[in-house]
Each structure stands twice: as structure tokens, then as C-alpha cells.
Tab-separated table of C-alpha atoms and ligand atoms in Angstrom:
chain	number	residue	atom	x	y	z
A	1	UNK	CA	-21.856	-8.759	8.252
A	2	UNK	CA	-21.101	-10.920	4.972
A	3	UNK	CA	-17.268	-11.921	4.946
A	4	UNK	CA	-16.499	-14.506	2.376
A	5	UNK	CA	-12.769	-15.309	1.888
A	6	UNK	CA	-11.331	-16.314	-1.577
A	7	UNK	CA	-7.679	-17.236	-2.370
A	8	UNK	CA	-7.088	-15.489	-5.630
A	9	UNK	CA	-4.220	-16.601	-7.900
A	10	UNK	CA	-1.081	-18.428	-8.259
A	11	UNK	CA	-0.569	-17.507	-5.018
A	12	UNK	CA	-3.707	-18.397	-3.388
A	13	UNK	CA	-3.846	-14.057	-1.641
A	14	UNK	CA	-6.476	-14.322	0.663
A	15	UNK	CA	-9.059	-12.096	-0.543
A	16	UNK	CA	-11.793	-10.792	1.991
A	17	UNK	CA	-15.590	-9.853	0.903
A	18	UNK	CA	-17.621	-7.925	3.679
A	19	UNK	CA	-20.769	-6.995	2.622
A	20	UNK	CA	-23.317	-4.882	4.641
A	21	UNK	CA	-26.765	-6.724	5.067
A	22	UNK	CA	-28.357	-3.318	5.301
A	23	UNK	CA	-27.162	-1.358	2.759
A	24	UNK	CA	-25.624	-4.179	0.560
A	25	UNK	CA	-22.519	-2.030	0.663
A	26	UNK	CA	-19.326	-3.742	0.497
A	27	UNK	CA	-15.636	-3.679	0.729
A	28	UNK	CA	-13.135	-5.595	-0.947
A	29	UNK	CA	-9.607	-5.892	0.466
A	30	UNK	CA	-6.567	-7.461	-1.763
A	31	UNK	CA	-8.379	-8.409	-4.895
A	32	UNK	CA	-5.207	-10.337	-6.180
A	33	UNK	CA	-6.594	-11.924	-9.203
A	34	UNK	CA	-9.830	-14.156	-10.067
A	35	UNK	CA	-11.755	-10.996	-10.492
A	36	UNK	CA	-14.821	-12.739	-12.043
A	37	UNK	CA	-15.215	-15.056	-9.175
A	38	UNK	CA	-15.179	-11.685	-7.026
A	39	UNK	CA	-17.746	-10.660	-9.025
A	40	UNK	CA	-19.697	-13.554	-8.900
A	41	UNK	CA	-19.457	-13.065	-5.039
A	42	UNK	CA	-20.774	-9.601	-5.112
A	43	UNK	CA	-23.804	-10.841	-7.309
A	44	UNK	CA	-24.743	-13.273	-5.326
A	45	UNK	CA	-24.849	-11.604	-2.258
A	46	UNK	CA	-26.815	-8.452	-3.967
A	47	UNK	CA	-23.634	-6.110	-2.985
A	48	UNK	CA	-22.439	-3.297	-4.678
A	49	UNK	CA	-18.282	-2.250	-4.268
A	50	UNK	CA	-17.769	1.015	-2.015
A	51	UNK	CA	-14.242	0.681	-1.888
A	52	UNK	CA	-11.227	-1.672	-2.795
A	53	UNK	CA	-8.523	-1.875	0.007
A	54	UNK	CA	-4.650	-3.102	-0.598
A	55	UNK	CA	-2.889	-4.107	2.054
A	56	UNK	CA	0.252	-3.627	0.110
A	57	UNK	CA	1.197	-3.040	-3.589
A	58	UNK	CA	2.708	-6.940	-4.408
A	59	UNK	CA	1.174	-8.060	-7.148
A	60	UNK	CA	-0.545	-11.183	-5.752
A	61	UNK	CA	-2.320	-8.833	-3.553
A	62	UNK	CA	-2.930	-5.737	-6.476
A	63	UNK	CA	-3.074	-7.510	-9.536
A	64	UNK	CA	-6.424	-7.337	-9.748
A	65	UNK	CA	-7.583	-4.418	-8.631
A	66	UNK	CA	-7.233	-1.923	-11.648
A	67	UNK	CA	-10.252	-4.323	-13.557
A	68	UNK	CA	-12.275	-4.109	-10.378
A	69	UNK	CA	-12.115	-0.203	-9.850
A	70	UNK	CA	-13.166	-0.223	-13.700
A	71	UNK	CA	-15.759	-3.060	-13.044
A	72	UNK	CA	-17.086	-1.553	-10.020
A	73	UNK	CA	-16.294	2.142	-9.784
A	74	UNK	CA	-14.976	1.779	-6.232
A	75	UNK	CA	-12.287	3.929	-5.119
A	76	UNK	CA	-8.875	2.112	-4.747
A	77	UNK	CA	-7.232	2.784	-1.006
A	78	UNK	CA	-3.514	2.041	-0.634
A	79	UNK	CA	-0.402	3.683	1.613
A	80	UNK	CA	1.436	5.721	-0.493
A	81	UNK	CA	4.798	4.319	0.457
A	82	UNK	CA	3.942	1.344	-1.623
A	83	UNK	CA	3.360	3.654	-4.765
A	84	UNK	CA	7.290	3.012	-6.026
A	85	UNK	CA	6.382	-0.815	-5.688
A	86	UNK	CA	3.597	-0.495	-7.704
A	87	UNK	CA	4.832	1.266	-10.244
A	88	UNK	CA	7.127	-1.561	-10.200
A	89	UNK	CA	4.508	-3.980	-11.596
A	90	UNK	CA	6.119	-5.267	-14.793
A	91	UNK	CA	9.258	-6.116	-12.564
A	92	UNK	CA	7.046	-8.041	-10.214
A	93	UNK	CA	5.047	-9.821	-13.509
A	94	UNK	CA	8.652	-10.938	-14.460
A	95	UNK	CA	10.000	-12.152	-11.342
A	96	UNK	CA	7.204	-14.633	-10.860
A	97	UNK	CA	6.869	-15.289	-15.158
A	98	UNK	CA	3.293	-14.137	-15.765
A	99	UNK	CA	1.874	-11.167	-17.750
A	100	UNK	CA	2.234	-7.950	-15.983
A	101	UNK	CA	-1.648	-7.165	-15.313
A	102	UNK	CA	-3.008	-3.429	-15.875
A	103	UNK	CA	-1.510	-1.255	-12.647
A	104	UNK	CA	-4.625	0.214	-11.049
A	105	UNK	CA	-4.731	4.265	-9.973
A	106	UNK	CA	-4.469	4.434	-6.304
A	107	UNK	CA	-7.747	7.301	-5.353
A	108	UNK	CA	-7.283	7.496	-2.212
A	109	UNK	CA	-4.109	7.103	0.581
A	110	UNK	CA	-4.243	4.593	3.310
A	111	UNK	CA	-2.538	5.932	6.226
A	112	UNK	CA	-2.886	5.173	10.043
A	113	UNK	CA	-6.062	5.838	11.472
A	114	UNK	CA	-7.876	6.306	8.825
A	115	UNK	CA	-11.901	4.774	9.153
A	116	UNK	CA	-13.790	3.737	6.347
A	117	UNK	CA	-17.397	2.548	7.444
A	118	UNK	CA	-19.097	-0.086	6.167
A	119	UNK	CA	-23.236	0.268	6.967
A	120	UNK	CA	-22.474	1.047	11.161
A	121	UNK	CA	-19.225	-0.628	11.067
A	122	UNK	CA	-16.306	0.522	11.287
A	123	UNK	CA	-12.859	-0.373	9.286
A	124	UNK	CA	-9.699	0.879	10.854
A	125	UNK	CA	-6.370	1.657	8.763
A	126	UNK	CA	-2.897	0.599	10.657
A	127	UNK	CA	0.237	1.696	9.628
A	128	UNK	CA	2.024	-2.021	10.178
A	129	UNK	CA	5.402	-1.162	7.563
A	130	UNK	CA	7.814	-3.938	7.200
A	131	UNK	CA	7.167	-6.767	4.674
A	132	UNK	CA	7.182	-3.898	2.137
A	133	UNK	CA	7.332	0.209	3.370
A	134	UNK	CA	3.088	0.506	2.749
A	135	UNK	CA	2.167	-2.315	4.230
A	136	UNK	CA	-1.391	-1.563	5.853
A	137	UNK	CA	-3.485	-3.684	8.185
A	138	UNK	CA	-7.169	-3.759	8.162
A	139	UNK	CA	-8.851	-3.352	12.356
A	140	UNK	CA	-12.707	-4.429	12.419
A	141	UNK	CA	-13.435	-4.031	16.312
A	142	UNK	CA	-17.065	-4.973	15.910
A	143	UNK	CA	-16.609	-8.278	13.700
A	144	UNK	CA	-13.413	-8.736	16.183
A	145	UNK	CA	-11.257	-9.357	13.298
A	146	UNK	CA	-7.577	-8.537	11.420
A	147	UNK	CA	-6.996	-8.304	7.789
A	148	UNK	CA	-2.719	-8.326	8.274
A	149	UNK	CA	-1.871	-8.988	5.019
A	150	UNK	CA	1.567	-10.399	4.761
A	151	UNK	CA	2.757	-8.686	7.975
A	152	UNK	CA	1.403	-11.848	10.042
A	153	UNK	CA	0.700	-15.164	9.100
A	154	UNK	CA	-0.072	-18.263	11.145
A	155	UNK	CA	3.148	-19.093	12.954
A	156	UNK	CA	5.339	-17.100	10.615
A	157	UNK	CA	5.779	-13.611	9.036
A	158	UNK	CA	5.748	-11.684	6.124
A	159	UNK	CA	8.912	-11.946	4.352
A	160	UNK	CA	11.586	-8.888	4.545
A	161	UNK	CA	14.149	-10.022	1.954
A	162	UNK	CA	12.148	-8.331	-1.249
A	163	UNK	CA	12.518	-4.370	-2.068
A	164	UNK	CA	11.310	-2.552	0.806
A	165	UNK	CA	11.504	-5.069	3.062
A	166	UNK	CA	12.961	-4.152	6.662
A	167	UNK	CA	12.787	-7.013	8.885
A	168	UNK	CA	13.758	-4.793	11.889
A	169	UNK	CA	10.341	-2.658	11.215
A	170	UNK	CA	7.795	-5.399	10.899
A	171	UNK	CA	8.692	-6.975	14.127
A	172	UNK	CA	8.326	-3.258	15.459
A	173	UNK	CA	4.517	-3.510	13.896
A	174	UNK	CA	3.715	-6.539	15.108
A	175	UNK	CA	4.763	-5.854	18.594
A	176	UNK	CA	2.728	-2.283	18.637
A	177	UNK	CA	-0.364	-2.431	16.501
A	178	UNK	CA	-1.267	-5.920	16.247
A	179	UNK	CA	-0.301	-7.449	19.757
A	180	UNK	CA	-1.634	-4.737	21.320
A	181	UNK	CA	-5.572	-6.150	19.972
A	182	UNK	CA	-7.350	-8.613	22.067
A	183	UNK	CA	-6.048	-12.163	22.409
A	184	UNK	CA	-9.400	-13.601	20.750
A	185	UNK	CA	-9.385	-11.157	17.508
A	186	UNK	CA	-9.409	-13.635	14.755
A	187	UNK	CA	-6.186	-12.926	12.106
A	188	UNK	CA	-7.376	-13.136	7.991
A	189	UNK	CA	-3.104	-13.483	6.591
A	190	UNK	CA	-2.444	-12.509	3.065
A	191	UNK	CA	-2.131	-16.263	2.575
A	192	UNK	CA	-3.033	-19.681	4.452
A	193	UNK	CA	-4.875	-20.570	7.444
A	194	UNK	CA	-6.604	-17.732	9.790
A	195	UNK	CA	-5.234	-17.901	13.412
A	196	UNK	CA	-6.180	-15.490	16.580
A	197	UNK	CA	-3.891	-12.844	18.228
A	198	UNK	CA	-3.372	-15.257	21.427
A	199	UNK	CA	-1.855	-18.063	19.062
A	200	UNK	CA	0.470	-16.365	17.521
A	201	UNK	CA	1.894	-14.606	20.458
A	202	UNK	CA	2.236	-18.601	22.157
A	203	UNK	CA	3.477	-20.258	18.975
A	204	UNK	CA	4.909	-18.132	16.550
A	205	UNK	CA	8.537	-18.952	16.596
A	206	UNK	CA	9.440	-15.866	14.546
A	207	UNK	CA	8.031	-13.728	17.493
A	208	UNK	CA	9.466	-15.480	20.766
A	209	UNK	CA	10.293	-12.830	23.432
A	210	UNK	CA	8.425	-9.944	21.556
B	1	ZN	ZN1	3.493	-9.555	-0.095
């Protein structure tokens, strides 16, 4: 499996690439921004977009999504609690002073459970609300890997204090979807360094005594 990571944007959103060596299928999860260097990513690896994946609907993490779905075609999947937030977009744009980019359609509804296969692999959908209502993570049991977006980050945690925030419910997610993986599953955050389950249940100090 190709997986090439690019921080996108002003606020350096982790973007993931996985690309199917077989079929040269690929998925694309939180293209924040720097959509041509996403494309120049798919191009070089020969890979053609299946389907675009957003963890949750801030705009570091959508902002570039509605000029990849036109780019590529892909359907866009995203939790449809987050659908108020994006259709908060502008708001977002103005918070952080930039242009408010084009808000992308959302074709099809993330929700818990849901698989989306990439050549034999599969990509699992959990519900993991609490840095916004939406908020998805990404399970890939065969590359032993998390996409958490901002739910978990190395030695901290999404932030709660934003609309649809509840700090109360992403402890709650952390505790039963993402502790309950394997110690050794390597963690891809929204933003920063990766980490692995078994670190962050030793040293995160946000999650002592979960
Ligand atoms: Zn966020």
C-alpha cells in the first residue's frame, strides 16, 4: 500500500495518500489545501481518486476538497453531523482571515461502520464525536494504522472549545473506539507527529486514568 503524508496549509492538516499498487486506486483523507501538490502525488504514483474522506468539516481539514471532487470525480465522504459546520465555511474563512474556499457537496455519509475498500483492503469508518459532533476516524486493520483526525494527537487532544465541541464526548471516543485498537497501531493526527496507541495511553496527560 502507497501512504504518503502531506501537511496541507496554514495549518500544516495532515493529509494521507493511500494508493493501491494493484489497481492504482486511491483514497484521499482531509485534503485541507495544497491541492496541486495532491495532485502531483497522485501523478506520480500513477493513481487515480476513488474517494475523498473528511474526518471532520473544519476548514483546514475540508478546504480543499470541493476542487478535488471537481479535479478528480471522487465521491466526497463526511458524517453528516458536521454538515451545519460546513455550511459554516465563510465563518471559519473569517475566523482564521483567509478567503473562504468553495464548500464541497458531501456524496456520501460517513457513519460508524461503514467500509470502503481500497484494492483488498479494507477502510473502516468510526464514529469518534467530540472535537466537533462529525468527527470520524479512519481504522486500516491490515496497514495497522489510525487516521484520528483531531480527536487524538500525540500527547494531547483535539480541542472542544469551538462550535460543536463537547469535551465530555471525545474523551468518551477515545476511551471506546480508539483505545480499544492494538497497542502497536500507528496514529496519523490531523496535525504533528504520528504516535502509536500504546504511547498515548502511557503519556498523554490529557488521558491519565482513562
Ligand atoms: Zn479540527
Amino acid at each position: 500500500m502507497i501512504h504518503e503524508i502531506l501537511p496541507v496549509g496554514i495549518l500544516q492538516c495532515n493529509c494521507s495518500i493511500f494508493g493501491d499498487e494493484a489497481s492504482r486506486e486511491a483514497i484521499v483523507i482531509d485534503p485541507g489545501d495544497d491541492v496541486e501538490e495532491i495532485v502531483n502525488i497522485l501523478n506520480r504514483n500513477g493513481l487515480t481518486v476513488k474517494a475523498i474522506v473528511i474526518t471532520h468539516a473544519h476548514i483546514d481539514h475540508v478546504a480543499g476538497a470541493a476542487k478535488l471532487r471537481g479535479l478528480t470525480q471522487a465521491p466526497v465522504y463526511m458524517n453528516e453531523r458536521d454538515i451545519s459546520l460546513l455550511n459554516m465555511l465563510k465563518a471559519q474563512a473569517a475566523w482564521l482571515n483567509v478567503p473562504p474556499p468553495e464548500q464541497t457537496t458531501v456524496d456520501v455519509p460517513a457513519s460508524e461502520g461503514q467500509i470502503l475498500k481500497l484494492g483488498p483492503v479494507d477502510f473502516e469508518i468510526l464514529d469518534t464525536p467530540g472535537h466537533t459532533e462529525g468527527s470520524i476516524s479512519v481504522w486500516i486493520p491490515a496497514e495497522n494504522k489510525l487516521i484520528a483526525g483531531d480527536t487524538l494527537f500525540r500527547e494531547s487532544i483535539g480541542r472542544t472549545d469551538l462550535p460543536g465541541g463537547n469535551s465530555r464526548k471525545i474523551l468518551a471516543s477515545i476511551r471506546s473506539k480508539l483505545f480499544a485498537l492494538p497497542d502497536d497501531v500507528l496514529v496519523i493526527p490531523g496535525h504533528g507527529d504520528t504516535t502509536t496507541i500504546g504511547h498515548e495511553k502511557q503519556r498523554n496527560p490529557f488521558l491519565r486514568g482513562l
